[in-house]
């Protein structure tokens, strides 16, 4: 039996308190960078052309644990440097920088260096890249709203007319659940909408048609909305029942749900008087790669979260099987080819083969740990157990996360394959600022890229 989805603002309010201070995407003209290899020591370097007094480097070796360090300034080379030892031929180092230009701080994009080669970046002029859209090209929406764009990043797997999106949320002006039309209006939903003209039908059942395709609009105005959820799908729209007081979202635990055999995903957000607050999420499942970019009006904020653009859907499925421990592998086959499900929706649920996976590590059940509910509602404790730092004295050292079992290796995987190492792999993954969350007080544009 599917339930009505009544989104809570609480999760977004919790996320707001954990928002990263470093919000802007860097302009390449601000710096040069590279890697010098001497023997088995690789020196990552950063040379600023602006007013920079500190630089942090964030790097991974062969896609291992992300290391975050303050770089040392070399007076002789007039640049910031960080030595990384043990780099043999063929070793891959991926990295990005955070640096200041006076007061503002900026994040660069990711770079990749393979020992014996030169660093590379994604194609800067690719029309399919989320970064190909200049901030200045984003239309300025009416005050209190922002411009929204959904991009086709599937590389030809799906045409613009085959990528569907729809927004549902509460209209703060009247408190009614509504959907977003292409004119930027929030239109109240109801039970009658399921049978309205243009409705969808599957297996003889009617559903509301609140969807648009990428081909139908370049930009759409997104007004203030509470507990908004953007549903994304490819090949076909989703089948969601609407009611006067909410809607019945997809239920991946229900084998008869009409959306079980559809490739779909979603993004969550609220737009209010204090700005835009939103995130991508892997709390329930992974459907396909998503990038989520937010740009501010002032020009000092431009940040992207989500999976790396270099990742493909097929590649992620393969990497997941290769990288996670045995207990977690079936999560990529339970509902294949449509999604990789979170542990609580697979063998870690009550009665499953791994129902007692966390037994002995704490006094909480595996299900309460993964859902972060029941007897376990303290956010910091839930996060510490999922990350396997519960028995340590420091729950905030990211380098110590997921280093031993039992741990939520499903969540670890998404951190390893996401921009800046940020992902929402379990309900309280925002603790210590680890969630793929974006927020700005003066939003100009929101760009969502659907990849494949």
Short mmCIF file of C-alpha atoms in Angstrom, two decimals:
data_model
loop_
_atom_site.label_atom_id
_atom_site.label_comp_id
_atom_site.label_asym_id
_atom_site.label_seq_id
_atom_site.Cartn_x
_atom_site.Cartn_y
_atom_site.Cartn_z
CA UNK A 1 0.00 0.00 0.00
CA UNK A 2 1.50 3.31 -1.02
CA UNK A 3 1.42 6.20 1.41
CA UNK A 4 0.79 9.89 0.82
CA UNK A 5 4.07 11.76 0.72
CA UNK A 6 3.97 14.71 3.13
CA UNK A 7 7.46 16.18 2.98
CA UNK A 8 8.85 17.71 6.16
CA UNK A 9 10.81 20.92 6.27
CA UNK A 10 12.73 19.62 9.27
CA UNK A 11 15.39 17.84 7.24
CA UNK A 12 16.17 21.01 5.31
CA UNK A 13 16.34 23.06 8.49
CA UNK A 14 18.83 20.58 9.91
CA UNK A 15 20.90 20.83 6.76
CA UNK A 16 21.01 24.62 6.91
CA UNK A 17 23.00 24.47 10.14
CA UNK A 18 25.64 22.30 8.50
CA UNK A 19 26.15 24.29 5.29
CA UNK A 20 29.71 24.65 4.04
CA UNK A 21 31.17 28.15 4.09
CA UNK A 22 33.08 27.66 0.85
CA UNK A 23 30.50 28.21 -1.80
CA UNK A 24 31.82 29.53 -5.08
CA UNK A 25 33.19 27.82 -8.12
CA UNK A 26 36.56 29.17 -9.18
CA UNK A 27 37.41 30.89 -12.43
CA UNK A 28 40.38 29.26 -14.14
CA UNK A 29 41.86 32.71 -14.81
CA UNK A 30 42.50 33.00 -11.07
CA UNK A 31 45.22 30.37 -11.02
CA UNK A 32 47.42 27.77 -12.66
CA UNK A 33 47.94 24.32 -11.18
CA UNK A 34 49.66 21.02 -11.81
CA UNK A 35 51.51 18.03 -10.46
CA UNK A 36 55.29 17.50 -10.54
CA UNK A 37 56.59 13.95 -10.10
CA UNK A 38 60.04 13.24 -8.66
CA UNK A 39 60.73 9.58 -7.99
CA UNK A 40 57.68 8.36 -6.09
CA UNK A 41 56.72 11.78 -4.71
CA UNK A 42 54.06 13.82 -6.51
CA UNK A 43 53.90 17.51 -5.64
CA UNK A 44 50.48 19.04 -6.24
CA UNK A 45 50.89 22.77 -6.79
CA UNK A 46 48.67 25.82 -7.08
CA UNK A 47 49.80 29.26 -8.27
CA UNK A 48 47.35 32.10 -7.70
CA UNK A 49 47.03 35.21 -9.84
CA UNK A 50 44.70 36.92 -7.34
CA UNK A 51 44.81 37.92 -3.66
CA UNK A 52 45.31 34.51 -2.06
CA UNK A 53 46.65 33.92 1.44
CA UNK A 54 45.74 30.25 1.85
CA UNK A 55 44.94 27.19 -0.28
CA UNK A 56 43.51 23.81 0.71
CA UNK A 57 43.93 20.74 -1.46
CA UNK A 58 41.48 17.83 -1.41
CA UNK A 59 42.84 14.70 -3.06
CA UNK A 60 42.36 10.97 -3.49
CA UNK A 61 44.92 8.38 -4.58
CA UNK A 62 43.44 5.68 -6.82
CA UNK A 63 39.99 6.81 -5.70
CA UNK A 64 40.75 6.05 -2.06
CA UNK A 65 39.86 8.10 1.00
CA UNK A 66 39.73 11.84 0.38
CA UNK A 67 42.53 13.76 2.16
CA UNK A 68 42.04 17.46 2.94
CA UNK A 69 45.14 19.54 3.78
CA UNK A 70 46.23 23.16 4.02
CA UNK A 71 48.98 23.65 1.42
CA UNK A 72 52.39 25.11 2.19
CA UNK A 73 53.60 28.20 0.36
CA UNK A 74 56.96 27.75 -1.40
CA UNK A 75 58.73 31.09 -1.65
CA UNK A 76 61.33 29.70 -4.05
CA UNK A 77 58.65 28.48 -6.47
CA UNK A 78 56.13 31.24 -5.69
CA UNK A 79 53.30 28.76 -5.33
CA UNK A 80 51.42 26.57 -2.83
CA UNK A 81 52.52 22.93 -2.67
CA UNK A 82 51.57 19.60 -1.14
CA UNK A 83 53.75 16.51 -1.45
CA UNK A 84 52.08 13.11 -1.85
CA UNK A 85 54.39 10.13 -1.40
CA UNK A 86 54.18 6.56 -2.68
CA UNK A 87 53.14 7.50 -6.21
CA UNK A 88 54.34 4.85 -8.63
CA UNK A 89 53.84 4.73 -12.39
CA UNK A 90 50.17 4.56 -13.35
CA UNK A 91 48.89 5.79 -9.97
CA UNK A 92 45.92 8.14 -10.37
CA UNK A 93 45.55 11.24 -8.20
CA UNK A 94 42.29 13.20 -8.35
CA UNK A 95 42.16 16.56 -6.62
CA UNK A 96 40.59 19.98 -6.34
CA UNK A 97 41.44 23.18 -4.47
CA UNK A 98 39.71 25.60 -2.12
CA UNK A 99 41.37 29.04 -2.03
CA UNK A 100 40.60 32.61 -1.05
CA UNK A 101 40.58 35.75 -3.14
CA UNK A 102 40.54 38.32 -0.39
CA UNK A 103 37.53 37.46 1.79
CA UNK A 104 35.53 35.11 -0.51
CA UNK A 105 36.58 31.47 -0.79
CA UNK A 106 36.28 29.38 -3.96
CA UNK A 107 36.27 25.72 -4.97
CA UNK A 108 37.90 24.70 -8.25
CA UNK A 109 36.71 21.80 -10.35
CA UNK A 110 38.28 18.35 -10.04
CA UNK A 111 41.56 17.52 -11.81
CA UNK A 112 43.04 14.11 -12.57
CA UNK A 113 46.73 13.23 -12.73
CA UNK A 114 48.12 9.81 -13.63
CA UNK A 115 51.80 9.34 -12.85
CA UNK A 116 53.76 9.84 -16.05
CA UNK A 117 51.12 12.06 -17.69
CA UNK A 118 49.78 15.60 -17.27
CA UNK A 119 46.71 16.73 -15.29
CA UNK A 120 43.45 16.84 -17.18
CA UNK A 121 40.04 18.41 -16.66
CA UNK A 122 36.65 17.65 -18.20
CA UNK A 123 36.08 19.32 -21.59
CA UNK A 124 35.42 22.97 -20.77
CA UNK A 125 33.28 23.65 -23.83
CA UNK A 126 31.14 20.54 -23.83
CA UNK A 127 27.52 21.50 -24.47
CA UNK A 128 26.45 18.59 -22.25
CA UNK A 129 28.45 19.87 -19.26
CA UNK A 130 26.66 21.64 -16.45
CA UNK A 131 29.57 24.09 -16.41
CA UNK A 132 29.03 25.07 -20.05
CA UNK A 133 26.38 27.56 -18.99
CA UNK A 134 27.90 30.89 -18.02
CA UNK A 135 26.43 32.43 -14.87
CA UNK A 136 25.83 35.62 -16.86
CA UNK A 137 23.66 33.66 -19.33
CA UNK A 138 21.17 32.61 -16.64
CA UNK A 139 17.98 34.73 -16.90
CA UNK A 140 17.24 36.88 -13.88
CA UNK A 141 13.90 35.80 -12.45
CA UNK A 142 11.41 38.06 -10.62
CA UNK A 143 12.32 38.95 -7.05
CA UNK A 144 11.87 36.08 -4.61
CA UNK A 145 12.24 33.39 -7.27
CA UNK A 146 14.97 31.91 -9.46
CA UNK A 147 15.47 30.51 -12.95
CA UNK A 148 15.36 26.71 -13.30
CA UNK A 149 16.86 24.58 -16.05
CA UNK A 150 16.89 20.79 -16.52
CA UNK A 151 19.73 19.61 -18.76
CA UNK A 152 20.17 16.51 -20.90
CA UNK A 153 23.55 15.01 -20.03
CA UNK A 154 22.77 11.48 -21.22
CA UNK A 155 25.20 11.63 -24.14
CA UNK A 156 22.56 10.66 -26.69
CA UNK A 157 21.06 7.78 -24.71
CA UNK A 158 17.83 9.80 -24.42
CA UNK A 159 16.58 12.76 -26.44
CA UNK A 160 15.38 15.98 -24.81
CA UNK A 161 11.80 14.85 -25.39
CA UNK A 162 12.47 11.65 -23.42
CA UNK A 163 13.70 13.31 -20.21
CA UNK A 164 10.80 14.15 -17.90
CA UNK A 165 10.65 16.35 -14.84
CA UNK A 166 7.95 17.55 -12.49
CA UNK A 167 7.96 19.60 -9.29
CA UNK A 168 5.58 19.03 -6.38
CA UNK A 169 5.55 21.03 -3.15
CA UNK A 170 3.61 23.35 -0.88
CA UNK A 171 2.71 26.82 -2.11
CA UNK A 172 3.56 29.05 0.89
CA UNK A 173 1.10 31.67 -0.36
CA UNK A 174 -1.91 29.45 0.36
CA UNK A 175 -0.55 26.31 2.07
CA UNK A 176 -1.77 24.03 -0.73
CA UNK A 177 0.14 21.16 -2.32
CA UNK A 178 0.85 22.21 -5.89
CA UNK A 179 2.79 21.40 -9.04
CA UNK A 180 4.93 23.77 -11.11
CA UNK A 181 3.72 24.60 -14.61
CA UNK A 182 5.92 25.91 -17.44
CA UNK A 183 4.79 29.47 -16.79
CA UNK A 184 6.28 29.40 -13.32
CA UNK A 185 2.94 29.05 -11.53
CA UNK A 186 2.22 26.72 -8.63
CA UNK A 187 -1.05 24.99 -9.52
CA UNK A 188 -2.98 23.30 -6.70
CA UNK A 189 -3.23 19.52 -6.98
CA UNK A 190 -6.29 17.43 -6.14
CA UNK A 191 -7.75 13.97 -6.49
CA UNK A 192 -9.61 15.22 -9.57
CA UNK A 193 -6.29 15.95 -11.30
CA UNK A 194 -5.78 12.20 -11.82
CA UNK A 195 -8.68 12.14 -14.28
CA UNK A 196 -8.21 15.59 -15.80
CA UNK A 197 -7.57 16.14 -19.50
CA UNK A 198 -4.12 14.86 -20.50
CA UNK A 199 -3.87 12.52 -17.53
CA UNK A 200 -1.56 9.50 -17.60
CA UNK A 201 -2.73 5.88 -17.53
CA UNK A 202 -0.86 2.72 -16.60
CA UNK A 203 -2.36 -0.73 -16.12
CA UNK A 204 -5.83 0.77 -16.37
CA UNK A 205 -5.24 3.30 -13.57
CA UNK A 206 -5.24 7.07 -14.11
CA UNK A 207 -2.56 9.40 -12.71
CA UNK A 208 -2.00 13.15 -12.71
CA UNK A 209 0.21 14.52 -15.47
CA UNK A 210 2.38 17.17 -13.80
CA UNK A 211 5.43 16.59 -16.01
CA UNK A 212 7.39 18.46 -18.62
CA UNK A 213 10.28 17.46 -20.86
CA UNK A 214 13.65 19.11 -21.41
CA UNK A 215 12.57 19.94 -24.97
CA UNK A 216 9.59 21.99 -23.80
CA UNK A 217 11.44 24.83 -22.09
CA UNK A 218 14.94 26.20 -21.75
CA UNK A 219 14.32 28.05 -18.47
CA UNK A 220 11.35 28.06 -16.09
CA UNK A 221 10.71 30.42 -13.20
CA UNK A 222 10.80 28.63 -9.81
CA UNK A 223 8.88 30.61 -7.16
CA UNK A 224 8.94 30.18 -3.40
CA UNK A 225 8.00 26.61 -2.52
CA UNK A 226 8.12 24.56 0.66
CA UNK A 227 9.18 20.90 0.79
CA UNK A 228 9.65 20.81 -2.96
CA UNK A 229 10.60 17.65 -4.75
CA UNK A 230 11.64 17.50 -8.40
CA UNK A 231 10.95 14.06 -9.85
CA UNK A 232 13.17 13.12 -12.82
CA UNK A 233 12.72 10.17 -15.16
CA UNK A 234 13.85 8.99 -18.58
CA UNK A 235 11.85 7.23 -21.29
CA UNK A 236 8.52 7.75 -19.54
CA UNK A 237 7.00 10.05 -16.91
CA UNK A 238 6.32 8.77 -13.40
CA UNK A 239 2.89 7.64 -12.25
CA UNK A 240 1.99 9.54 -9.10
CA UNK A 241 -1.48 9.85 -7.55
CA UNK A 242 -2.37 13.34 -6.36
CA UNK A 243 -4.83 14.21 -3.61
CA UNK A 244 -6.28 17.38 -2.15
CA UNK A 245 -3.76 17.22 0.72
CA UNK A 246 -0.68 15.57 -0.79
CA UNK A 247 0.46 12.89 -3.18
CA UNK A 248 1.50 9.23 -3.27
CA UNK A 249 5.13 9.11 -4.35
CA UNK A 250 6.95 6.09 -5.80
CA UNK A 251 7.29 3.21 -3.32
CA UNK A 252 10.27 1.05 -4.28
CA UNK A 253 9.40 -1.44 -1.51
CA UNK A 254 6.13 -2.25 -3.25
CA UNK A 255 6.62 -4.81 -6.03
CA UNK A 256 3.38 -3.67 -7.70
CA UNK A 257 4.20 0.05 -7.65
CA UNK A 258 3.80 1.42 -11.21
CA UNK A 259 7.19 3.12 -10.97
CA UNK A 260 9.30 0.07 -10.05
CA UNK A 261 10.19 -0.54 -13.71
CA UNK A 262 10.97 3.12 -14.48
CA UNK A 263 14.35 4.83 -14.33
CA UNK A 264 13.79 7.75 -11.98
CA UNK A 265 15.47 9.95 -9.38
CA UNK A 266 14.74 13.20 -7.57
CA UNK A 267 16.07 16.41 -5.99
CA UNK A 268 14.71 18.07 -2.83
CA UNK A 269 14.52 21.80 -2.11
CA UNK A 270 12.78 24.70 -0.44
CA UNK A 271 12.76 28.28 -1.72
CA UNK A 272 11.78 30.84 0.91
CA UNK A 273 12.53 34.35 2.16
CA UNK A 274 16.04 33.28 3.16
CA UNK A 275 16.90 31.84 -0.26
CA UNK A 276 17.33 28.41 -1.84
CA UNK A 277 18.06 25.29 0.22
CA UNK A 278 18.31 21.94 -1.54
CA UNK A 279 20.12 18.67 -2.11
CA UNK A 280 20.50 15.56 -4.20
CA UNK A 281 20.00 12.36 -2.23
CA UNK A 282 20.95 8.69 -2.21
CA UNK A 283 19.08 7.99 1.05
CA UNK A 284 16.66 5.61 -0.72
CA UNK A 285 18.34 4.68 -3.98
CA UNK A 286 20.43 5.64 -7.01
CA UNK A 287 18.58 5.87 -10.31
CA UNK A 288 21.06 7.72 -12.52
CA UNK A 289 23.83 10.31 -12.08
CA UNK A 290 22.66 13.83 -11.25
CA UNK A 291 24.51 17.13 -11.00
CA UNK A 292 22.90 19.98 -9.05
CA UNK A 293 24.30 23.48 -9.61
CA UNK A 294 23.24 26.65 -7.79
CA UNK A 295 24.27 30.17 -8.82
CA UNK A 296 23.77 33.34 -6.76
CA UNK A 297 22.78 36.77 -8.01
CA UNK A 298 25.78 38.56 -6.51
CA UNK A 299 28.24 36.53 -8.57
CA UNK A 300 30.11 35.23 -5.51
CA UNK A 301 28.30 31.87 -5.30
CA UNK A 302 28.45 29.13 -7.93
CA UNK A 303 28.60 25.58 -6.62
CA UNK A 304 27.77 22.10 -7.89
CA UNK A 305 27.13 18.81 -6.08
CA UNK A 306 26.19 15.32 -7.24
CA UNK A 307 28.06 12.54 -9.01
CA UNK A 308 31.11 13.42 -11.11
CA UNK A 309 30.26 14.29 -14.70
CA UNK A 310 32.91 11.76 -15.75
CA UNK A 311 30.86 8.93 -14.20
CA UNK A 312 28.47 6.94 -16.37
CA UNK A 313 25.53 4.99 -15.06
CA UNK A 314 26.90 1.68 -16.31
CA UNK A 315 30.30 2.53 -14.88
CA UNK A 316 28.79 3.29 -11.48
CA UNK A 317 27.02 -0.08 -11.39
CA UNK A 318 30.30 -1.83 -12.22
CA UNK A 319 32.33 0.18 -9.71
CA UNK A 320 29.75 -0.43 -7.02
CA UNK A 321 30.08 -4.20 -7.39
CA UNK A 322 33.87 -3.94 -7.40
CA UNK A 323 34.22 -1.58 -4.43
CA UNK A 324 31.68 -2.52 -1.77
CA UNK A 325 31.97 -5.52 0.60
CA UNK A 326 30.02 -8.69 -0.17
CA UNK A 327 27.11 -7.87 2.14
CA UNK A 328 26.34 -4.74 0.12
CA UNK A 329 26.69 -6.12 -3.42
CA UNK A 330 23.12 -7.38 -3.78
CA UNK A 331 21.82 -3.83 -3.43
CA UNK A 332 22.86 -3.29 -7.05
CA UNK A 333 20.99 -6.38 -8.28
CA UNK A 334 17.80 -6.41 -6.16
CA UNK A 335 16.02 -3.96 -8.48
CA UNK A 336 18.40 -3.95 -11.43
CA UNK A 337 18.58 -2.54 -13.98
CA UNK A 338 16.50 0.32 -12.61
CA UNK A 339 18.36 1.30 -9.45
CA UNK A 340 20.83 0.55 -6.67
CA UNK A 341 18.78 0.50 -3.48
CA UNK A 342 19.83 1.67 -0.04
CA UNK A 343 20.57 -1.07 2.53
CA UNK A 344 17.25 -0.65 4.36
CA UNK A 345 15.43 -1.46 1.12
CA UNK A 346 17.47 -4.62 0.58
CA UNK A 347 18.96 -7.44 2.64
CA UNK A 348 19.51 -5.19 5.68
CA UNK A 349 15.77 -4.86 6.33
CA UNK A 350 14.16 -6.89 9.12
CA UNK A 351 14.23 -10.55 8.19
CA UNK A 352 16.91 -10.08 5.55
CA UNK A 353 20.26 -11.84 5.31
CA UNK A 354 22.03 -8.82 6.79
CA UNK A 355 19.32 -7.76 9.22
CA UNK A 356 21.79 -7.93 12.13
CA UNK A 357 24.77 -6.43 10.28
CA UNK A 358 25.52 -3.82 12.96
CA UNK A 359 24.90 -6.19 15.90
CA UNK A 360 27.46 -5.79 18.68
CA UNK A 361 28.73 -2.39 17.57
CA UNK A 362 26.11 -0.44 19.53
CA UNK A 363 22.87 -1.05 21.41
CA UNK A 364 20.76 -0.08 18.40
CA UNK A 365 19.20 -2.33 15.78
CA UNK A 366 20.54 -2.36 12.24
CA UNK A 367 17.22 -1.03 10.96
CA UNK A 368 17.17 1.92 13.39
CA UNK A 369 20.78 2.72 12.46
CA UNK A 370 20.08 2.75 8.72
CA UNK A 371 16.77 4.61 8.98
CA UNK A 372 18.03 6.88 11.79
CA UNK A 373 14.72 6.46 13.57
CA UNK A 374 13.01 4.27 16.16
CA UNK A 375 15.28 4.18 19.21
CA UNK A 376 18.00 6.12 17.37
CA UNK A 377 16.97 9.70 16.68
CA UNK A 378 20.10 11.59 17.74
CA UNK A 379 21.67 12.81 14.49
CA UNK A 380 25.31 12.78 15.62
CA UNK A 381 25.07 9.29 17.12
CA UNK A 382 23.33 7.87 14.06
CA UNK A 383 25.97 9.36 11.77
CA UNK A 384 28.84 8.11 13.94
CA UNK A 385 27.54 4.53 13.85
CA UNK A 386 26.95 4.57 10.08
CA UNK A 387 30.50 5.91 9.60
CA UNK A 388 32.11 3.51 12.11
CA UNK A 389 33.51 6.20 14.41
CA UNK A 390 31.00 5.60 17.23
CA UNK A 391 33.60 4.09 19.57
CA UNK A 392 36.24 6.73 18.82
CA UNK A 393 36.81 10.03 20.62
CA UNK A 394 36.50 12.18 17.48
CA UNK A 395 33.35 11.85 15.39
CA UNK A 396 34.28 14.73 13.07
CA UNK A 397 37.52 13.51 11.48
CA UNK A 398 36.41 12.69 7.93
CA UNK A 399 39.60 10.71 7.27
CA UNK A 400 38.44 8.15 9.84
CA UNK A 401 35.05 7.51 8.26
CA UNK A 402 34.24 4.04 6.90
CA UNK A 403 37.72 2.66 7.66
CA UNK A 404 36.43 -0.56 9.24
CA UNK A 405 33.33 -2.73 9.44
CA UNK A 406 30.56 -2.56 10.37
CA UNK A 407 29.92 0.60 8.40
CA UNK A 408 27.45 1.84 5.82
CA UNK A 409 29.56 1.10 2.75
CA UNK A 410 26.63 2.00 0.51
CA UNK A 411 26.94 5.59 1.79
CA UNK A 412 30.73 5.49 1.51
CA UNK A 413 30.46 4.60 -2.17
CA UNK A 414 28.48 7.75 -2.97
CA UNK A 415 30.94 9.95 -1.11
CA UNK A 416 33.76 8.38 -3.11
CA UNK A 417 32.04 9.11 -6.42
CA UNK A 418 30.62 12.57 -5.78
CA UNK A 419 31.85 16.12 -6.27
CA UNK A 420 33.85 17.35 -3.26
CA UNK A 421 33.16 14.01 -1.56
CA UNK A 422 29.68 15.23 -0.58
CA UNK A 423 26.70 12.87 -0.69
CA UNK A 424 23.51 12.11 1.18
CA UNK A 425 23.92 8.36 1.78
CA UNK A 426 21.74 8.00 4.90
CA UNK A 427 19.18 10.23 6.66
CA UNK A 428 21.66 12.09 8.91
CA UNK A 429 24.56 12.25 6.47
CA UNK A 430 24.43 16.04 6.80
CA UNK A 431 26.17 15.78 10.19
CA UNK A 432 29.63 17.39 9.96
CA UNK A 433 28.74 18.96 6.62
CA UNK A 434 29.00 15.79 4.50
CA UNK A 435 25.73 16.05 2.57
CA UNK A 436 25.35 17.19 -1.05
CA UNK A 437 23.55 20.32 0.07
CA UNK A 438 23.45 23.79 -1.52
CA UNK A 439 22.16 27.04 -0.08
CA UNK A 440 22.36 30.72 -1.00
CA UNK A 441 20.37 33.73 0.14
CA UNK A 442 20.14 35.40 -3.29
CA UNK A 443 19.57 32.57 -5.80
CA UNK A 444 19.72 33.39 -9.50
CA UNK A 445 19.72 30.01 -11.18
CA UNK A 446 19.28 26.30 -10.47
CA UNK A 447 20.55 23.80 -13.04
CA UNK A 448 19.82 20.08 -12.77
CA UNK A 449 21.72 17.78 -15.14
CA UNK A 450 20.39 14.28 -15.84
CA UNK A 451 23.24 11.99 -16.85
CA UNK A 452 23.52 8.44 -18.12
#
